[in-house]
Coordinates of C-alpha atoms in Angstrom, one line a residue:
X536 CA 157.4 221.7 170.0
X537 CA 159.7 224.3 171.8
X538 CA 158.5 222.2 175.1
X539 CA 159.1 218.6 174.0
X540 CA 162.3 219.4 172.9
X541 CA 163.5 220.6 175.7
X542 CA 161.4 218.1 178.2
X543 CA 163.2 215.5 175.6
X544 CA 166.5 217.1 175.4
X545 CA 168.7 213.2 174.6
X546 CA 165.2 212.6 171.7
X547 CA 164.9 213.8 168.4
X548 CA 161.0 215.3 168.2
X549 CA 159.7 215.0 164.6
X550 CA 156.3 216.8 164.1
X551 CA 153.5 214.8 161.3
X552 CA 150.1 214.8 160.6
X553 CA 147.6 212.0 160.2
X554 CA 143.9 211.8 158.3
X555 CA 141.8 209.0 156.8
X556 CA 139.9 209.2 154.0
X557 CA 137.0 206.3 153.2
X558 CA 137.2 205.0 149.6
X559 CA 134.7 202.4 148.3
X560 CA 133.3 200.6 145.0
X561 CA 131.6 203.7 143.8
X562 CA 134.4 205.3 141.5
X563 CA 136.1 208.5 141.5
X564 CA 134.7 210.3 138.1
X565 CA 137.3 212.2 136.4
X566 CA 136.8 214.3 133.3
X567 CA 138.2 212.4 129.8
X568 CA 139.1 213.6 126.3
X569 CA 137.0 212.3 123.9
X570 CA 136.2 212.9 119.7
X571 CA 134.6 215.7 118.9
X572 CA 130.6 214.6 118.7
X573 CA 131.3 211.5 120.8
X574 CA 130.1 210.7 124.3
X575 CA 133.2 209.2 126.6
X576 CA 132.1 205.9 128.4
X577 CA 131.6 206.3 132.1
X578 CA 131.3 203.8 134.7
X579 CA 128.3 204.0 137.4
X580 CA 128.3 201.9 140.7
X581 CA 126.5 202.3 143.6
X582 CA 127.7 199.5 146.0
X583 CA 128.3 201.2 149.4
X584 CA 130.9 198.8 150.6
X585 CA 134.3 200.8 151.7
X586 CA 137.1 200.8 153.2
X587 CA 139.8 203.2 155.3
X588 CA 143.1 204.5 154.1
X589 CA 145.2 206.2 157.4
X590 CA 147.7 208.3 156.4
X591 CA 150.6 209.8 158.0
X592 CA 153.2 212.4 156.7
X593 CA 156.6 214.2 157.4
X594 CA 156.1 217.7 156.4
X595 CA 159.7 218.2 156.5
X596 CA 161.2 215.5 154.4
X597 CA 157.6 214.0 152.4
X598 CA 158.3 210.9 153.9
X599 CA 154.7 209.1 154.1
X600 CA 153.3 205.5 155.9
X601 CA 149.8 204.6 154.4
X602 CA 147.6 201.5 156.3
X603 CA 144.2 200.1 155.0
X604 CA 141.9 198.9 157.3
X605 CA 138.6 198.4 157.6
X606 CA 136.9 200.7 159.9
X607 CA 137.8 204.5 161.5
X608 CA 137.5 204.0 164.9
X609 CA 139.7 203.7 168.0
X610 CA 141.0 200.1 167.8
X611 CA 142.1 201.2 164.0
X612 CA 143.2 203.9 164.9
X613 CA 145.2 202.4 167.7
X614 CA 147.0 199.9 165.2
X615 CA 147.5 202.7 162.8
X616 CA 149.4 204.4 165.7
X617 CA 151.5 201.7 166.3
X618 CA 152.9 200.8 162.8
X619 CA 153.3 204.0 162.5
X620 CA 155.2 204.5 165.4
X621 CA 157.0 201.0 165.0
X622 CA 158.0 202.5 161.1
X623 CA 159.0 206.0 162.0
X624 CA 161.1 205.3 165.5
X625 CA 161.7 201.5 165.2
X626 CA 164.2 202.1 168.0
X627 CA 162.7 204.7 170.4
X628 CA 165.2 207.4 169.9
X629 CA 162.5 210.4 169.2
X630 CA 159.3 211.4 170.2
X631 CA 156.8 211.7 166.8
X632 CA 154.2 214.7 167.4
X633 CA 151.3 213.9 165.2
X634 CA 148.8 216.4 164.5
X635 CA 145.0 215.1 163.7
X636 CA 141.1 216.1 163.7
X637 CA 139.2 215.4 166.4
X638 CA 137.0 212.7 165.0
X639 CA 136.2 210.2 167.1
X640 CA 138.5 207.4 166.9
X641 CA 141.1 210.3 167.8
X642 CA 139.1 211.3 171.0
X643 CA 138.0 208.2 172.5
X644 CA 139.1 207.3 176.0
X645 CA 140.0 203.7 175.0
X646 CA 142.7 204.6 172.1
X647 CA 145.9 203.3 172.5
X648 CA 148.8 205.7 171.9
X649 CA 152.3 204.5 171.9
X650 CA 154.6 205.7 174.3
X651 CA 156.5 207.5 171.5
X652 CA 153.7 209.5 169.9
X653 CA 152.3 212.9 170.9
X654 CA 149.1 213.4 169.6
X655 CA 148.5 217.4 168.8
X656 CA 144.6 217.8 168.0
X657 CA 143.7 220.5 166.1
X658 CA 140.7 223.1 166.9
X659 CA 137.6 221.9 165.7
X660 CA 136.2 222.8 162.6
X661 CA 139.5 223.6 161.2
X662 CA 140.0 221.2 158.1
X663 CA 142.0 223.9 156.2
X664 CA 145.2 223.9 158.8
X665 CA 145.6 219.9 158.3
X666 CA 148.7 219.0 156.3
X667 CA 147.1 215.7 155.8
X668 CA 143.8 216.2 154.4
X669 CA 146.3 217.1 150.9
X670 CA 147.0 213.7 150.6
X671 CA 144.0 212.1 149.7
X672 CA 143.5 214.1 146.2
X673 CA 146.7 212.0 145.4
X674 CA 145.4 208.9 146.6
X675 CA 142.6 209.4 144.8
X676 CA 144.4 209.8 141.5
X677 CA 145.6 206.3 141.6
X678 CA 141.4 205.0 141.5
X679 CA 140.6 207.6 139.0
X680 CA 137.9 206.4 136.1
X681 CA 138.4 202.6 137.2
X682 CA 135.4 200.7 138.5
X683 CA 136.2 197.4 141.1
X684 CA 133.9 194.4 141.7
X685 CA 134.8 194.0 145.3
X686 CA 137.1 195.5 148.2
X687 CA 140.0 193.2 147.0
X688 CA 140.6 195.1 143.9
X689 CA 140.0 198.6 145.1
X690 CA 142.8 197.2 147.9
X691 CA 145.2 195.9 145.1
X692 CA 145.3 199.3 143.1
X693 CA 144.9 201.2 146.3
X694 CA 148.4 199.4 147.8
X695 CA 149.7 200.3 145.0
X696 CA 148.4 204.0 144.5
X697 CA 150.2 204.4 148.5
X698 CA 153.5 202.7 147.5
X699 CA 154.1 204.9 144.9
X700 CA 153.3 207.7 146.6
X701 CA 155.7 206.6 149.6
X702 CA 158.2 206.1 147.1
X703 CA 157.8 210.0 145.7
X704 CA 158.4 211.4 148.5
X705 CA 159.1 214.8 146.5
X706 CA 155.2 214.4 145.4
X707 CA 154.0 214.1 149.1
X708 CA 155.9 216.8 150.3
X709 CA 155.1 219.5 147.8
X710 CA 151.2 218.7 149.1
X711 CA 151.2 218.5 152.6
X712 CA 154.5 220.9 153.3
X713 CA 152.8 223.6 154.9
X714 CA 155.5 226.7 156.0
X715 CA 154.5 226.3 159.6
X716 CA 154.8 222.3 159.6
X717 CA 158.2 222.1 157.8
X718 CA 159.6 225.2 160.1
X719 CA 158.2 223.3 163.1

């Protein structure tokens, strides 16, 4: 970071992380209250039709850009990139560091990275050290218990579940504001 600043001395550098997560029609199972002696009612599926939620998040501030797309791979990922980067720097006055895994949509020779964005891959096998793998307990919140016929209602509650979340950003940032992310 020390680096870019100084390589960048007339841009502001902002450091976020990025992660996806894959959610599809089989629900996330939550425990429920129920009557003493009673048996709540849980909903089974097992349709293996999914989706992708990309994430990105300011340490700092909590600030947080979700994107739903189909697939993880490097043309998604290279959209991802640019909203992101068209959201967080609409005007090209910083240079946005984003930390990520090494999956392979992050590592492919044909992914496009915007001439604003830094990508900082992190060692491999190292889920622990990613601010953004936190997020996706919160996203999955939002789906808890509910059971959807198809993709366009897991996408309805899902665009939802994110817009709340980017509107809290208090909520973000007390999950992914690890000390060494917000000092960076």
């Amino acid at each position: 970071m020390a680096e870019l600043r100084q390589s960048h001395h007339d841009k502001e550098v902002e450091l976020w992380c990025e992660d996806e997560a894959r959610l599809g029609l089989k629900p996330v199972v939550r425990r429920a209250w129920a009557l003493k002696g009673t048996r709540p009612r849980s909903n089974g599926r097992h349709k293996f039709e999914s989706l992708f939620v990309y994430g990105f998040a300011h340490p700092n501030s909590g600030r947080s850009r979700f994107l739903i797309l189909p697939k993880a791979n490097a043309e998604c990922m290279g959209q991802a990139l640019a909203d992101f980067a068209g959201w967080a720097d609409p005007d090209g006055r910083k240079v946005l560091v984003v930390i990520l895994d090494g999956s392979g949509g992050h590592t492919a020779k044909g992914l496009r990275v915007p001439p604003n964005v830094v990508l900082h891959r992190q060692p491999s096998c190292t889920p622990e050290l990613q601010p953004a793998e936190h997020l996706w307990p919160l996203v999955r919140e939002g789906l808890a218990n509910q059971v959807f016929n198809d993709l366009n209602g897991l996408t309805a509650t899902l665009t939802t579940r994110c817009q709340w979340l980017t509107e809290h950003p208090m909520v973000v940032g007390g999950a992914v504001g690890f000390h060494w992310a917000v000092a960076a």
